[in-house]
Amino acid sequence: MQLSYLSETPGIGGTLKNAPEDFIVEEVCEDGTILELDKLIERSGETNETEEQKWKEGKFTHFILQKTNWSTADAIREIARRLHISQTRFNFAGTKDKNAITTQLVSVFGVPPEQVRELGIKDITINGAWPASEKVELGALLGNRFRIKVSGITSKNPEESEKTVARIYEEVGGKFPNYFGEQRFGSTRKNTHIVGKFIITGDFEGAVMEYLASSEGEINNEAKAARKELAENKNFRTALTNFPKHLRLERSMLAHLAEEPDDYIGSLRRLPRNILLMFVHAFQSMLFNEMLSERIRESGKEIEPEEGEHLEDGSVIGKLIGYETETNEREEGVLQRYGIRRSNFRIKAISEISSKGSWRPLFAQLKDFEFSKNSKDVAVGRTDFSFNKNTETFTFSLPAGSYATMALREFIDAKKDIG
């Protein structure tokens, strides 16, 4: 569905992510430290001996991962392969965009810092590694800082586009609908929410076949052909031979199904818990987007708390629906459209991915917002940042869990055919 906008003013046009270097994301840690691009962070005052001793005591290594055109999952998978360990040993605060240059803090268990520093992987840089006593927890970040170039804007000159952006910023009050962005639904195939719906409704065969056999959006030709063949003949043993080696998770599921072709739950259990949770959360996210869009269509930015909601820092905190969520008539209507009940989020067959529900602000605030014609001070020290006519750069910070693409759609999109 077309998600509603806060602003009615047509945006400046243009496109995002024409190249990874045009979309820069720097993680902001809980202590306020910005993991700046290309900046090495070292823990001073430690000799090799003291570092080794600290690592032996805690067994965790924290490191700064800088990646270009890698999804977080794929980058971790490749690092795990190079280190000859399971990717389940890694933890991070949040996933980052694929078609971008990003930084983030990652932890790994059982690998000393020196081994991490010695990694040599194309388009992956380790900007520091040190011993730690605990893993990086999911959500343990303040937010992210963005520098994003928009190409091909339709405004006639920079002054016109600056006026348009200023008008929209004032119109929305420096905030935007806190929709989940497209990467929540998969980096390429965009079907994680579909898998999630199958799981939630107890159709585990449907979930397995959607994850393994759906070829829509698949960019690897070998993988696309293998998925299509599996969809047509449902021969798991043949699929295990055909699926490319880099699809390790899929191959693990297929290996199970080749021996137990009717055990779809067992096949899903071959996936890490965080991947299974991702499916459930993706479907919850889609529901959140639809419900928020409906409310904006009705009330604009003057949304008042409904039954069961509350205000936090002036923003309405909305619901991510789970089995414990108290729903109102509107929310029940959306659930009914998908044939879902709240109780479906209690997933008895895989209880560890059940979701009782959660909360999310309906709007997010743009902080340190700047908009300017591209100039060389936008990407100091970088030679790969491109400069073309009709390009502008947005710079801003967002709280953890908010999506830059959802902020920029207010300033870029034409806003046509919105009902």
Coordinates of C-alpha atoms in Angstrom, one line a residue:
M1 CA 0.0 0.0 0.0
Q2 CA 1.0 3.6 -0.5
L3 CA 2.0 5.1 2.9
S4 CA 0.6 8.5 3.8
Y5 CA 2.8 11.6 4.1
L6 CA 2.8 14.4 6.7
S7 CA 3.6 17.1 4.2
E8 CA 1.4 18.0 1.2
T9 CA 4.1 20.0 -0.5
P10 CA 5.6 18.2 -3.5
G11 CA 9.3 17.2 -2.9
I12 CA 12.4 18.2 -4.8
G13 CA 12.5 14.9 -6.7
G14 CA 15.7 12.9 -7.2
T15 CA 16.9 9.4 -6.3
L16 CA 18.8 7.8 -3.5
K17 CA 21.5 5.2 -3.4
N18 CA 22.9 5.6 -6.9
A19 CA 26.2 4.5 -5.4
P20 CA 27.1 3.2 -1.9
E21 CA 29.3 6.3 -1.3
D22 CA 26.2 8.5 -1.6
F23 CA 24.6 7.0 1.5
I24 CA 26.8 7.2 4.6
V25 CA 25.7 5.9 8.0
E26 CA 27.7 6.3 11.1
E27 CA 26.5 4.6 14.3
V28 CA 26.2 6.6 17.5
C29 CA 27.0 4.5 20.5
E30 CA 25.2 4.6 23.9
D31 CA 27.9 6.9 25.3
G32 CA 27.5 9.3 22.4
T33 CA 30.6 8.3 20.5
I34 CA 30.2 8.6 16.8
L35 CA 31.9 5.8 14.9
E36 CA 33.2 8.1 12.2
L37 CA 34.0 6.8 8.7
D38 CA 37.6 5.8 8.2
K39 CA 38.5 6.7 11.8
L40 CA 40.6 4.1 13.7
I41 CA 39.6 3.8 17.4
E42 CA 42.2 2.3 19.6
R43 CA 42.1 1.5 23.3
S44 CA 45.2 3.3 24.5
G45 CA 47.6 2.2 27.2
E46 CA 47.4 -1.5 26.5
T47 CA 50.4 -3.7 25.6
N48 CA 49.9 -6.9 23.7
E49 CA 50.3 -8.8 27.0
T50 CA 47.6 -6.8 28.8
E51 CA 45.3 -7.0 25.8
E52 CA 45.7 -10.8 25.7
Q53 CA 45.1 -11.1 29.5
K54 CA 41.9 -9.0 29.2
W55 CA 40.6 -11.0 26.4
K56 CA 41.3 -14.3 28.2
E57 CA 39.2 -12.9 31.2
G58 CA 36.2 -11.8 29.1
K59 CA 36.5 -13.9 25.9
F60 CA 34.7 -11.2 23.9
T61 CA 36.2 -8.9 21.3
H62 CA 34.4 -5.7 20.3
F63 CA 35.3 -4.2 16.9
I64 CA 34.2 -1.5 14.6
L65 CA 32.9 -2.8 11.3
Q66 CA 33.0 -0.5 8.3
K67 CA 31.4 -2.0 5.2
T68 CA 30.7 -0.9 1.6
N69 CA 27.8 -2.5 -0.3
W70 CA 27.5 -5.3 2.2
S71 CA 24.4 -6.1 4.3
T72 CA 25.2 -6.6 7.9
A73 CA 24.1 -10.2 7.7
D74 CA 26.3 -11.0 4.7
A75 CA 29.3 -9.2 6.2
I76 CA 29.0 -11.1 9.4
R77 CA 28.6 -14.4 7.5
E78 CA 31.7 -13.7 5.4
I79 CA 33.8 -12.7 8.5
A80 CA 32.6 -15.9 10.3
R81 CA 33.7 -17.9 7.3
R82 CA 37.1 -16.4 7.2
L83 CA 37.5 -17.0 11.0
H84 CA 36.1 -20.6 10.6
I85 CA 33.5 -20.0 13.3
S86 CA 29.7 -19.9 13.5
Q87 CA 28.0 -16.6 12.8
T88 CA 25.9 -17.1 15.9
R89 CA 29.0 -16.0 17.9
F90 CA 28.5 -12.4 16.6
N91 CA 26.2 -9.7 18.0
F92 CA 25.5 -6.1 17.0
A93 CA 23.2 -3.3 18.1
G94 CA 21.3 -3.0 14.8
T95 CA 21.5 -3.8 11.1
K96 CA 22.8 -1.3 8.6
D97 CA 21.9 -0.6 5.0
K98 CA 23.5 -2.7 2.2
N99 CA 23.8 -0.1 -0.6
A100 CA 25.8 2.3 1.6
I101 CA 29.0 2.9 3.5
T102 CA 28.3 2.2 7.1
T103 CA 30.0 1.8 10.5
Q104 CA 28.8 -0.2 13.5
L105 CA 30.0 -1.8 16.7
V106 CA 30.1 -5.6 16.6
S107 CA 31.1 -8.2 19.2
V108 CA 32.4 -11.8 18.7
F109 CA 32.9 -14.5 21.2
G110 CA 36.0 -16.6 21.4
V111 CA 38.2 -14.7 18.9
P112 CA 41.0 -12.4 20.1
P113 CA 41.3 -8.8 18.8
E114 CA 44.4 -9.5 16.8
Q115 CA 42.7 -12.1 14.6
V116 CA 39.9 -9.7 13.9
R117 CA 42.3 -6.9 13.0
E118 CA 44.1 -9.2 10.5
L119 CA 41.0 -9.8 8.4
G120 CA 41.4 -8.8 4.8
I121 CA 38.0 -8.7 3.0
K122 CA 37.2 -6.5 0.0
D123 CA 35.0 -3.5 1.0
I124 CA 35.2 -4.4 4.7
T125 CA 37.5 -2.5 7.1
I126 CA 38.0 -3.1 10.8
N127 CA 38.4 0.4 12.4
G128 CA 39.7 -0.9 15.7
A129 CA 39.3 -4.1 17.9
W130 CA 39.7 -4.6 21.6
P131 CA 38.9 -7.1 24.4
A132 CA 35.6 -6.9 26.2
S133 CA 33.7 -8.8 28.9
E134 CA 30.2 -8.9 27.3
K135 CA 28.5 -9.0 24.0
V136 CA 27.0 -6.0 22.2
E137 CA 23.3 -6.0 23.0
L138 CA 20.6 -5.6 20.3
G139 CA 19.4 -2.0 20.4
A140 CA 22.4 -0.8 22.4
L141 CA 22.9 2.5 20.5
L142 CA 21.6 6.0 20.6
G143 CA 21.1 6.3 16.9
N144 CA 22.8 6.9 13.6
R145 CA 24.2 9.9 11.7
F146 CA 23.5 10.2 8.0
R147 CA 25.1 12.0 5.1
I148 CA 23.0 11.3 2.0
K149 CA 23.3 12.6 -1.5
V150 CA 20.2 13.0 -3.7
S151 CA 20.8 13.0 -7.4
G152 CA 18.7 14.2 -10.3
I153 CA 16.5 16.7 -8.3
T154 CA 13.8 18.4 -10.3
S155 CA 14.2 21.9 -8.9
K156 CA 15.6 24.5 -11.3
N157 CA 18.3 25.7 -9.0
P158 CA 19.7 25.2 -5.5
E159 CA 17.9 28.2 -4.1
E160 CA 14.5 26.8 -5.2
S161 CA 15.2 23.3 -3.7
E162 CA 16.5 24.9 -0.5
K163 CA 13.2 26.8 -0.2
T164 CA 11.2 23.7 -0.8
V165 CA 13.0 21.7 1.8
A166 CA 12.7 24.5 4.3
R167 CA 9.0 24.7 3.6
I168 CA 8.5 21.0 4.1
Y169 CA 10.6 21.0 7.3
E170 CA 8.4 23.7 8.7
E171 CA 5.3 22.0 7.6
V172 CA 6.1 18.7 9.3
G173 CA 7.6 20.4 12.4
G174 CA 11.0 18.7 12.0
K175 CA 9.5 15.2 12.4
F176 CA 8.3 12.4 10.1
P177 CA 6.2 9.2 10.3
N178 CA 8.3 6.6 12.0
Y179 CA 7.5 3.9 9.4
F180 CA 9.8 0.9 9.1
G181 CA 11.9 1.1 6.0
E182 CA 12.2 -1.3 3.1
Q183 CA 15.3 -3.0 4.6
R184 CA 13.1 -4.3 7.4
F185 CA 11.4 -6.5 4.8
G186 CA 14.6 -7.9 3.2
S187 CA 17.6 -6.5 1.4
T188 CA 16.7 -7.8 -2.0
R189 CA 13.8 -10.2 -2.1
K190 CA 11.6 -8.1 0.2
N191 CA 9.6 -11.1 1.5
T192 CA 10.6 -11.4 5.2
H193 CA 7.1 -10.2 6.3
I194 CA 5.5 -12.8 4.0
V195 CA 7.5 -15.5 5.7
G196 CA 6.5 -14.0 9.0
K197 CA 2.8 -14.2 8.2
F198 CA 3.1 -17.8 7.3
I199 CA 4.8 -18.6 10.6
I200 CA 2.3 -16.6 12.6
T201 CA -0.7 -18.3 11.0
G202 CA 1.0 -21.8 11.6
D203 CA 1.5 -22.5 7.9
F204 CA 5.1 -23.7 8.3
E205 CA 5.2 -25.3 4.9
G206 CA 4.3 -22.0 3.3
A207 CA 7.0 -20.2 5.4
V208 CA 9.7 -22.7 4.3
M209 CA 8.7 -22.6 0.6
E210 CA 8.5 -18.8 0.6
Y211 CA 11.9 -18.5 2.1
L212 CA 13.5 -21.1 0.0
A213 CA 11.7 -21.0 -3.3
S214 CA 10.5 -17.4 -3.9
S215 CA 12.7 -16.1 -6.7
E216 CA 11.2 -12.6 -7.0
G217 CA 13.9 -10.0 -6.4
E218 CA 16.7 -12.6 -6.4
I219 CA 19.7 -11.0 -8.1
N220 CA 22.0 -14.0 -8.3
N221 CA 21.2 -16.0 -11.5
E222 CA 22.3 -19.3 -10.1
A223 CA 20.3 -18.9 -7.0
K224 CA 17.3 -17.6 -9.0
A225 CA 17.3 -20.7 -11.2
A226 CA 17.6 -23.0 -8.2
R227 CA 14.7 -21.3 -6.3
K228 CA 12.5 -21.5 -9.4
E229 CA 13.2 -25.2 -9.9
L230 CA 12.5 -25.9 -6.2
A231 CA 9.2 -24.1 -6.5
E232 CA 8.2 -26.2 -9.6
N233 CA 9.3 -29.7 -8.4
K234 CA 9.7 -29.4 -4.6
N235 CA 12.6 -31.9 -4.7
F236 CA 14.7 -30.9 -1.7
R237 CA 17.5 -33.3 -2.4
T238 CA 18.0 -31.9 -5.9
A239 CA 17.7 -28.4 -4.5
L240 CA 20.5 -29.1 -2.1
T241 CA 22.7 -29.9 -5.1
N242 CA 21.6 -26.8 -7.0
F243 CA 21.6 -24.1 -4.4
P244 CA 24.9 -22.1 -4.4
K245 CA 27.3 -22.6 -1.6
H246 CA 27.0 -19.1 -0.4
L247 CA 23.3 -19.7 0.6
R248 CA 24.4 -21.5 3.8
L249 CA 21.2 -21.0 5.7
E250 CA 19.0 -22.2 2.9
R251 CA 21.3 -25.2 2.3
S252 CA 21.1 -26.1 6.0
M253 CA 17.3 -26.1 5.8
L254 CA 17.4 -28.2 2.6
A255 CA 19.8 -30.7 4.2
H256 CA 17.2 -31.3 6.9
L257 CA 14.3 -31.5 4.4
A258 CA 16.2 -34.0 2.2
E259 CA 16.1 -36.4 5.1
E260 CA 12.8 -35.3 6.6
P261 CA 10.7 -33.9 3.7
D262 CA 7.6 -33.2 5.8
D263 CA 9.3 -31.7 8.8
Y264 CA 9.0 -28.0 8.0
I265 CA 9.2 -26.9 11.6
G266 CA 12.5 -28.8 12.0
S267 CA 13.7 -27.1 8.9
L268 CA 12.9 -23.7 10.2
R269 CA 14.7 -24.6 13.5
R270 CA 17.9 -24.9 11.5
L271 CA 17.8 -21.1 11.2
P272 CA 19.3 -19.0 14.0
R273 CA 16.7 -17.6 16.4
N274 CA 17.4 -14.0 15.4
I275 CA 16.6 -14.8 11.8
L276 CA 13.3 -16.4 12.8
L277 CA 12.5 -13.4 15.0
M278 CA 13.2 -11.2 12.0
F279 CA 10.4 -12.8 10.1
V280 CA 7.9 -12.3 12.9
H281 CA 9.1 -8.7 13.5
A282 CA 8.8 -7.9 9.8
F283 CA 5.1 -8.8 9.7
Q284 CA 4.6 -6.8 12.9
S285 CA 6.3 -3.9 11.2
M286 CA 4.1 -4.1 8.1
L287 CA 1.0 -3.9 10.4
F288 CA 2.5 -0.9 12.2
N289 CA 3.1 0.9 8.9
E290 CA -0.4 0.3 7.7
M291 CA -2.1 1.4 11.0
L292 CA 0.1 4.6 11.2
S293 CA -0.6 5.4 7.6
E294 CA -4.4 5.2 8.2
R295 CA -4.2 7.5 11.2
I296 CA -2.1 10.1 9.3
R297 CA -4.6 10.0 6.4
E298 CA -7.4 10.8 8.9
S299 CA -5.6 13.2 11.3
G300 CA -2.4 14.4 9.7
K301 CA 0.3 15.2 12.2
E302 CA -2.2 16.0 15.0
I303 CA -2.5 12.4 16.1
E304 CA -3.8 12.0 19.7
P305 CA -3.2 8.9 21.8
E306 CA -5.8 6.2 21.5
E307 CA -6.8 3.7 24.1
G308 CA -3.8 1.9 25.5
E309 CA -1.3 4.4 24.1
H310 CA 0.8 7.0 25.9
L311 CA 2.9 10.1 25.3
E312 CA 6.7 10.1 25.6
D313 CA 8.7 13.3 25.0
G314 CA 5.7 14.7 23.3
S315 CA 5.3 11.8 20.8
V316 CA 2.5 9.2 20.8
I317 CA 3.9 5.8 21.5
G318 CA 2.1 3.3 19.3
K319 CA 1.7 -0.5 19.3
L320 CA 3.6 -3.3 17.7
I321 CA 1.0 -5.9 18.0
G322 CA 1.6 -9.2 19.8
Y323 CA -0.4 -11.6 21.9
E324 CA -0.6 -9.4 24.9
T325 CA -1.5 -6.2 23.1
E326 CA -4.8 -4.5 23.9
T327 CA -6.2 -3.6 20.5
N328 CA -8.9 -1.2 19.5
E329 CA -11.5 -1.3 16.7
R330 CA -9.1 0.1 14.1
E331 CA -6.3 -2.3 14.9
E332 CA -8.7 -5.3 14.9
G333 CA -9.9 -4.2 11.5
V334 CA -6.3 -4.4 10.1
L335 CA -5.7 -7.8 11.7
Q336 CA -8.9 -9.1 10.2
R337 CA -7.8 -8.0 6.7
Y338 CA -4.9 -10.4 7.0
G339 CA -6.8 -13.2 8.8
I340 CA -4.8 -12.7 11.9
R341 CA -5.7 -12.7 15.6
R342 CA -3.5 -11.5 18.5
S343 CA -3.3 -15.0 19.8
N344 CA -1.5 -16.0 16.6
F345 CA 1.6 -14.2 17.9
R346 CA 1.9 -17.0 20.5
I347 CA 3.7 -19.4 18.3
K348 CA 3.4 -22.7 20.1
A349 CA 5.4 -24.8 17.6
I350 CA 8.4 -22.5 18.0
S351 CA 7.7 -20.8 21.3
E352 CA 11.0 -18.9 21.5
I353 CA 9.9 -16.6 18.7
S354 CA 6.5 -15.8 20.1
S355 CA 5.9 -12.0 20.5
K356 CA 3.9 -10.5 23.3
G357 CA 4.0 -7.1 21.5
S358 CA 6.0 -3.9 21.9
W359 CA 5.9 -0.1 21.5
R360 CA 7.2 2.3 18.9
P361 CA 7.0 6.1 18.6
L362 CA 4.6 7.1 15.8
F363 CA 6.9 10.0 14.8
A364 CA 10.7 10.5 14.8
Q365 CA 12.5 13.8 15.2
L366 CA 15.2 15.0 12.7
K367 CA 18.2 16.2 14.7
D368 CA 21.1 18.4 13.4
F369 CA 19.3 18.7 10.1
E370 CA 21.2 20.3 7.2
F371 CA 20.6 20.6 3.5
S372 CA 23.1 22.0 1.1
K373 CA 24.4 21.9 -2.5
N374 CA 27.2 19.3 -2.7
S375 CA 30.6 20.6 -1.8
K376 CA 33.8 18.9 -1.0
D377 CA 33.4 19.5 2.8
V378 CA 30.4 17.1 2.7
A379 CA 32.8 14.1 2.7
V380 CA 36.1 15.3 4.0
G381 CA 39.0 13.1 3.2
R382 CA 37.0 10.9 0.8
T383 CA 37.9 10.6 -2.9
D384 CA 35.0 8.4 -3.8
F385 CA 32.2 10.8 -3.1
S386 CA 30.7 11.9 -6.5
F387 CA 29.8 15.4 -7.4
N388 CA 27.3 16.0 -10.2
K389 CA 24.9 18.7 -11.3
N390 CA 21.5 18.7 -9.7
T391 CA 22.6 16.9 -6.6
E392 CA 22.0 18.0 -3.0
T393 CA 23.1 16.5 0.4
F394 CA 21.1 15.9 3.5
T395 CA 22.8 15.5 6.8
F396 CA 21.0 14.6 10.0
S397 CA 20.8 12.2 13.0
L398 CA 18.0 9.9 13.9
P399 CA 17.2 7.8 17.0
A400 CA 17.9 4.1 17.0
G401 CA 15.3 2.2 14.9
S402 CA 14.3 5.0 12.7
Y403 CA 14.9 4.9 8.9
A404 CA 16.5 7.7 6.9
T405 CA 14.7 6.6 3.7
M406 CA 11.4 7.2 5.5
A407 CA 12.5 10.7 6.6
L408 CA 13.7 11.7 3.1
R409 CA 10.5 10.6 1.3
E410 CA 8.8 13.6 2.8
F411 CA 11.4 15.9 1.1
I412 CA 11.8 14.0 -2.2
D413 CA 8.6 12.3 -3.2
A414 CA 6.1 14.0 -5.6
K415 CA 3.2 13.0 -3.2
K416 CA 0.9 12.2 -6.1
D417 CA -2.2 9.9 -5.9
I418 CA -2.3 9.8 -2.1
G419 CA -5.7 8.9 -0.9

